[in-house]
Amino acid sequence: MKTHHYIFLTALLFVIVFYDQDIGLNLGILGIVYAVLTLFRTPEKNKTRTLYVLFTTSILSGVAFAWFGDFTSFIAVASSLLLLGYKSKNRRLKILFLIPVFMINCCTSFCRFFSFDEWLPKKNVPGLWQKTLAFILIPLVLVSVFFGIYSAGSNHFAALFTDYELDLNIWQVFCLSVLGFFIAFNYWNYAVEKLIYKNNHVLDNDFRKDSRVPKATYSFLDLAAERMSGVISFVLLNVLLVFFIITYNYEQFYEAIKTPVQLSEETHERVNAVIMSIVMAILVIMFYFKAGFNFDPKAGLLKILAKIWIFLNAILVVSAALKNYEYIVNYAFTYKRLGVFAFLLLSLVGLVLTYIKIQKQKRNIFLINTMIWFFYGTVLACSYFNWGGFITSQNMERKDFAVNYHVTSINFSEKALLKYADEKNDQKLKKTLQDKVKNETSKTFFSKIIYYHTIK
């Protein structure tokens, strides 16, 4: 199939699955179809291990959205398909260029649409397709557009057609067709500017051979002075961090027990301080270990001090994680408290990658290139797993279990709550949950969310 076949096929599918439907199973199906067609269309030279991983995650993300239909799984589907489509055409381009490429294409799609020679067949077009395009599709589009204009300008003209009952919402079909075509056109027919190809090397993880010569970063500071500045800075920062870790842990684990509100506020403040500390630590290391300075043979002491600082920051992360765990033990699971673990884990990953950057003499951009994949993996983990069900099932064991909070604020907890209602013989709660499940399962096919059909 040619590009225009993929565009029209997926645009038509978009209209079919979304017409008069809520978002649910339809988006999951559409995502899976896009993933399969992308793999089918990808040239053999671009079918790398990364592409197959992205194809797998795209399929799983489509299933996850069909199962849960929430915002997190939507982000997983969108990001997976964008990465898959991007890598299917450009296996060497860096991921950081993904957003500018698709933003530029979305902004220029109107102009590119009228460049018919670039996405429609130029010659040897089958007669049937030629006649369909010339005699049906083009006139139909023109008639639809002017029908809308004339209907808006004349009530009598509109009445000629509205007096007849047609079980079809023309306006909705038109809007879905435009949106479906816009998505399909930009997905299957996007272009990468030459400027991006030329600057792709700027985002390489490794230094070029001509960049491995140790030299001063600034004209007013020679290499020896810069090196000594780094040594002094890291000695002072290490001493400062040791004292901070001691006071931080003393405040967390040995001071008098406080009220839940005070503890909550202090926990969030301290975790924010830890995360900010880690970010600043990584930025400081990026400041000193840049360009040819990574290859300075006399920077051994500086590297040791930087690695010690990374280790001390890792201890700080572990301390914050232990305090968050203690907070959960005392006051139950919530989305935010699980989110704290996610941020701390990503902070720890950032520190490990910073250590690798120093040890393997990588460029600073290596940290960003690699962390993007870890953020993507975090999104996938959040979308594939029923965290709401996990939170509710864990909190049910507590004496202070807040039923109403879990009914109104925790998603996909109905299975655990129905079990709880049976154990406590709470008929009111059971009726509320059953009504919600019945409302979800009574939706039309493409609007369904599979999760609710697994509840008995």
PDB file of C-alpha atoms in Angstrom, residues 131-282:
ATOM      1  CA  LYS A 131     -12.748   7.809 -11.038  1.00  0.00           C
ATOM      2  CA  THR A 132     -13.574   7.404  -7.339  1.00  0.00           C
ATOM      3  CA  LEU A 133     -11.356  10.340  -6.436  1.00  0.00           C
ATOM      4  CA  ALA A 134     -12.454  12.556  -9.313  1.00  0.00           C
ATOM      5  CA  PHE A 135     -16.165  11.689  -9.485  1.00  0.00           C
ATOM      6  CA  ILE A 136     -17.048  10.970  -5.825  1.00  0.00           C
ATOM      7  CA  LEU A 137     -14.565  12.062  -3.150  1.00  0.00           C
ATOM      8  CA  ILE A 138     -13.630  15.538  -4.392  1.00  0.00           C
ATOM      9  CA  PRO A 139     -17.215  16.565  -5.301  1.00  0.00           C
ATOM     10  CA  LEU A 140     -18.474  15.121  -1.996  1.00  0.00           C
ATOM     11  CA  VAL A 141     -15.992  17.160   0.028  1.00  0.00           C
ATOM     12  CA  LEU A 142     -16.844  20.341  -1.879  1.00  0.00           C
ATOM     13  CA  VAL A 143     -20.583  19.793  -1.571  1.00  0.00           C
ATOM     14  CA  SER A 144     -20.258  19.094   2.176  1.00  0.00           C
ATOM     15  CA  VAL A 145     -18.295  22.279   2.789  1.00  0.00           C
ATOM     16  CA  PHE A 146     -20.637  24.526   0.821  1.00  0.00           C
ATOM     17  CA  PHE A 147     -23.701  22.775   2.254  1.00  0.00           C
ATOM     18  CA  GLY A 148     -22.542  23.844   5.707  1.00  0.00           C
ATOM     19  CA  ILE A 149     -21.926  27.422   4.510  1.00  0.00           C
ATOM     20  CA  TYR A 150     -25.300  27.751   2.770  1.00  0.00           C
ATOM     21  CA  SER A 151     -27.190  26.137   5.666  1.00  0.00           C
ATOM     22  CA  ALA A 152     -25.727  28.664   8.060  1.00  0.00           C
ATOM     23  CA  GLY A 153     -26.786  31.534   5.757  1.00  0.00           C
ATOM     24  CA  SER A 154     -30.351  30.489   4.948  1.00  0.00           C
ATOM     25  CA  ASN A 155     -32.930  28.847   7.232  1.00  0.00           C
ATOM     26  CA  HIS A 156     -35.179  27.970   4.272  1.00  0.00           C
ATOM     27  CA  PHE A 157     -32.303  26.262   2.497  1.00  0.00           C
ATOM     28  CA  ALA A 158     -31.458  24.292   5.642  1.00  0.00           C
ATOM     29  CA  ALA A 159     -35.148  23.395   6.105  1.00  0.00           C
ATOM     30  CA  LEU A 160     -35.207  21.708   2.705  1.00  0.00           C
ATOM     31  CA  PHE A 161     -32.931  19.053   4.153  1.00  0.00           C
ATOM     32  CA  THR A 162     -33.717  19.100   7.872  1.00  0.00           C
ATOM     33  CA  ASP A 163     -37.370  18.267   7.239  1.00  0.00           C
ATOM     34  CA  TYR A 164     -36.226  14.792   6.239  1.00  0.00           C
ATOM     35  CA  GLU A 165     -35.129  12.435   8.982  1.00  0.00           C
ATOM     36  CA  LEU A 166     -31.721  10.933   8.456  1.00  0.00           C
ATOM     37  CA  ASP A 167     -30.251   8.917  11.275  1.00  0.00           C
ATOM     38  CA  LEU A 168     -26.801  10.349  10.674  1.00  0.00           C
ATOM     39  CA  ASN A 169     -25.132  13.316  12.316  1.00  0.00           C
ATOM     40  CA  ILE A 170     -23.487  14.921   9.288  1.00  0.00           C
ATOM     41  CA  TRP A 171     -21.694  17.539  11.356  1.00  0.00           C
ATOM     42  CA  GLN A 172     -20.174  14.897  13.645  1.00  0.00           C
ATOM     43  CA  VAL A 173     -19.097  12.794  10.656  1.00  0.00           C
ATOM     44  CA  PHE A 174     -17.492  15.857   9.082  1.00  0.00           C
ATOM     45  CA  CYS A 175     -15.598  16.820  12.269  1.00  0.00           C
ATOM     46  CA  LEU A 176     -14.443  13.244  12.856  1.00  0.00           C
ATOM     47  CA  SER A 177     -13.325  12.988   9.225  1.00  0.00           C
ATOM     48  CA  VAL A 178     -11.265  16.172   9.505  1.00  0.00           C
ATOM     49  CA  LEU A 179      -9.705  15.134  12.830  1.00  0.00           C
ATOM     50  CA  GLY A 180      -9.085  11.545  11.681  1.00  0.00           C
ATOM     51  CA  PHE A 181      -7.512  12.741   8.442  1.00  0.00           C
ATOM     52  CA  PHE A 182      -5.376  15.300  10.304  1.00  0.00           C
ATOM     53  CA  ILE A 183      -4.004  12.614  12.645  1.00  0.00           C
ATOM     54  CA  ALA A 184      -3.473  10.070   9.859  1.00  0.00           C
ATOM     55  CA  PHE A 185      -1.902  12.615   7.492  1.00  0.00           C
ATOM     56  CA  ASN A 186       0.631  13.806  10.078  1.00  0.00           C
ATOM     57  CA  TYR A 187       1.408  10.282  11.264  1.00  0.00           C
ATOM     58  CA  TRP A 188       1.961   8.650   7.886  1.00  0.00           C
ATOM     59  CA  ASN A 189       3.226  11.621   5.897  1.00  0.00           C
ATOM     60  CA  TYR A 190       5.410  13.668   8.232  1.00  0.00           C
ATOM     61  CA  ALA A 191       8.637  15.224   6.988  1.00  0.00           C
ATOM     62  CA  VAL A 192      11.918  15.881   8.795  1.00  0.00           C
ATOM     63  CA  GLU A 193      13.644  19.174   8.004  1.00  0.00           C
ATOM     64  CA  LYS A 194      17.186  18.985   6.643  1.00  0.00           C
ATOM     65  CA  LEU A 195      18.341  21.232   9.486  1.00  0.00           C
ATOM     66  CA  ILE A 196      17.392  18.514  11.993  1.00  0.00           C
ATOM     67  CA  TYR A 197      19.300  15.847  10.063  1.00  0.00           C
ATOM     68  CA  LYS A 198      22.348  18.117   9.921  1.00  0.00           C
ATOM     69  CA  ASN A 199      22.282  18.751  13.671  1.00  0.00           C
ATOM     70  CA  ASN A 200      21.549  15.177  14.775  1.00  0.00           C
ATOM     71  CA  HIS A 201      25.206  14.699  15.780  1.00  0.00           C
ATOM     72  CA  VAL A 202      24.820  17.475  18.374  1.00  0.00           C
ATOM     73  CA  LEU A 203      22.824  15.007  20.512  1.00  0.00           C
ATOM     74  CA  ASP A 204      25.332  12.129  20.300  1.00  0.00           C
ATOM     75  CA  ASN A 205      26.137  10.466  23.629  1.00  0.00           C
ATOM     76  CA  ASP A 206      29.863  10.121  22.957  1.00  0.00           C
ATOM     77  CA  PHE A 207      32.525  12.716  22.267  1.00  0.00           C
ATOM     78  CA  ARG A 208      34.121  12.942  18.849  1.00  0.00           C
ATOM     79  CA  LYS A 209      37.857  12.328  18.679  1.00  0.00           C
ATOM     80  CA  ASP A 210      38.600  15.994  18.023  1.00  0.00           C
ATOM     81  CA  SER A 211      36.706  16.946  21.210  1.00  0.00           C
ATOM     82  CA  ARG A 212      38.709  14.763  23.556  1.00  0.00           C
ATOM     83  CA  VAL A 213      41.554  17.227  24.063  1.00  0.00           C
ATOM     84  CA  PRO A 214      41.539  18.672  27.623  1.00  0.00           C
ATOM     85  CA  LYS A 215      41.137  22.423  27.474  1.00  0.00           C
ATOM     86  CA  ALA A 216      39.819  25.226  29.644  1.00  0.00           C
ATOM     87  CA  THR A 217      36.138  26.074  29.335  1.00  0.00           C
ATOM     88  CA  TYR A 218      36.539  29.818  29.842  1.00  0.00           C
ATOM     89  CA  SER A 219      39.166  32.243  28.594  1.00  0.00           C
ATOM     90  CA  PHE A 220      39.491  33.887  32.025  1.00  0.00           C
ATOM     91  CA  LEU A 221      40.129  30.538  33.806  1.00  0.00           C
ATOM     92  CA  ASP A 222      42.894  28.122  32.775  1.00  0.00           C
ATOM     93  CA  LEU A 223      42.560  24.324  33.019  1.00  0.00           C
ATOM     94  CA  ALA A 224      44.489  23.972  36.303  1.00  0.00           C
ATOM     95  CA  ALA A 225      42.451  26.700  38.011  1.00  0.00           C
ATOM     96  CA  GLU A 226      39.196  25.173  36.792  1.00  0.00           C
ATOM     97  CA  ARG A 227      40.268  21.748  38.034  1.00  0.00           C
ATOM     98  CA  MET A 228      41.207  23.105  41.459  1.00  0.00           C
ATOM     99  CA  SER A 229      37.905  25.017  41.597  1.00  0.00           C
ATOM    100  CA  GLY A 230      36.100  21.726  41.088  1.00  0.00           C
ATOM    101  CA  VAL A 231      38.128  19.958  43.798  1.00  0.00           C
ATOM    102  CA  ILE A 232      37.492  22.710  46.358  1.00  0.00           C
ATOM    103  CA  SER A 233      33.796  22.889  45.438  1.00  0.00           C
ATOM    104  CA  PHE A 234      33.242  19.141  45.774  1.00  0.00           C
ATOM    105  CA  VAL A 235      35.159  18.920  49.063  1.00  0.00           C
ATOM    106  CA  LEU A 236      32.954  21.640  50.537  1.00  0.00           C
ATOM    107  CA  LEU A 237      29.783  20.181  49.030  1.00  0.00           C
ATOM    108  CA  ASN A 238      30.581  16.725  50.402  1.00  0.00           C
ATOM    109  CA  VAL A 239      31.159  18.101  53.902  1.00  0.00           C
ATOM    110  CA  LEU A 240      27.963  20.150  53.665  1.00  0.00           C
ATOM    111  CA  LEU A 241      25.973  17.130  52.435  1.00  0.00           C
ATOM    112  CA  VAL A 242      27.267  14.900  55.249  1.00  0.00           C
ATOM    113  CA  PHE A 243      25.979  17.380  57.841  1.00  0.00           C
ATOM    114  CA  PHE A 244      22.691  17.721  55.947  1.00  0.00           C
ATOM    115  CA  ILE A 245      22.181  13.932  55.870  1.00  0.00           C
ATOM    116  CA  ILE A 246      22.813  13.717  59.623  1.00  0.00           C
ATOM    117  CA  THR A 247      20.381  16.529  60.490  1.00  0.00           C
ATOM    118  CA  TYR A 248      17.859  15.361  57.881  1.00  0.00           C
ATOM    119  CA  ASN A 249      17.717  11.827  59.301  1.00  0.00           C
ATOM    120  CA  TYR A 250      17.658  13.064  62.884  1.00  0.00           C
ATOM    121  CA  GLU A 251      14.618  15.267  62.140  1.00  0.00           C
ATOM    122  CA  GLN A 252      12.883  12.441  60.303  1.00  0.00           C
ATOM    123  CA  PHE A 253      13.431   9.508  62.623  1.00  0.00           C
ATOM    124  CA  TYR A 254      14.276  10.809  66.112  1.00  0.00           C
ATOM    125  CA  GLU A 255      12.270  13.965  66.740  1.00  0.00           C
ATOM    126  CA  ALA A 256       8.966  13.857  68.625  1.00  0.00           C
ATOM    127  CA  ILE A 257       5.958  12.412  66.779  1.00  0.00           C
ATOM    128  CA  LYS A 258       3.840  15.108  65.156  1.00  0.00           C
ATOM    129  CA  THR A 259       0.253  15.377  64.019  1.00  0.00           C
ATOM    130  CA  PRO A 260      -0.701  13.793  60.656  1.00  0.00           C
ATOM    131  CA  VAL A 261      -1.081  17.230  59.042  1.00  0.00           C
ATOM    132  CA  GLN A 262       2.343  18.397  60.245  1.00  0.00           C
ATOM    133  CA  LEU A 263       3.917  15.111  59.224  1.00  0.00           C
ATOM    134  CA  SER A 264       2.327  15.299  55.770  1.00  0.00           C
ATOM    135  CA  GLU A 265       3.551  18.858  55.174  1.00  0.00           C
ATOM    136  CA  GLU A 266       7.067  18.115  56.413  1.00  0.00           C
ATOM    137  CA  THR A 267       7.322  14.889  54.401  1.00  0.00           C
ATOM    138  CA  HIS A 268       6.393  16.659  51.181  1.00  0.00           C
ATOM    139  CA  GLU A 269       8.735  19.566  51.914  1.00  0.00           C
ATOM    140  CA  ARG A 270      11.649  17.238  52.644  1.00  0.00           C
ATOM    141  CA  VAL A 271      11.032  15.055  49.629  1.00  0.00           C
ATOM    142  CA  ASN A 272      10.876  18.160  47.440  1.00  0.00           C
ATOM    143  CA  ALA A 273      14.142  19.323  49.003  1.00  0.00           C
ATOM    144  CA  VAL A 274      15.764  15.941  48.260  1.00  0.00           C
ATOM    145  CA  ILE A 275      14.595  15.926  44.643  1.00  0.00           C
ATOM    146  CA  MET A 276      15.785  19.519  44.159  1.00  0.00           C
ATOM    147  CA  SER A 277      19.097  18.583  45.763  1.00  0.00           C
ATOM    148  CA  ILE A 278      19.532  15.669  43.341  1.00  0.00           C
ATOM    149  CA  VAL A 279      18.694  17.830  40.318  1.00  0.00           C
ATOM    150  CA  MET A 280      21.177  20.486  41.435  1.00  0.00           C
ATOM    151  CA  ALA A 281      23.814  17.825  42.141  1.00  0.00           C
ATOM    152  CA  ILE A 282      23.498  16.476  38.606  1.00  0.00           C
TER     153      ILE A 282
END
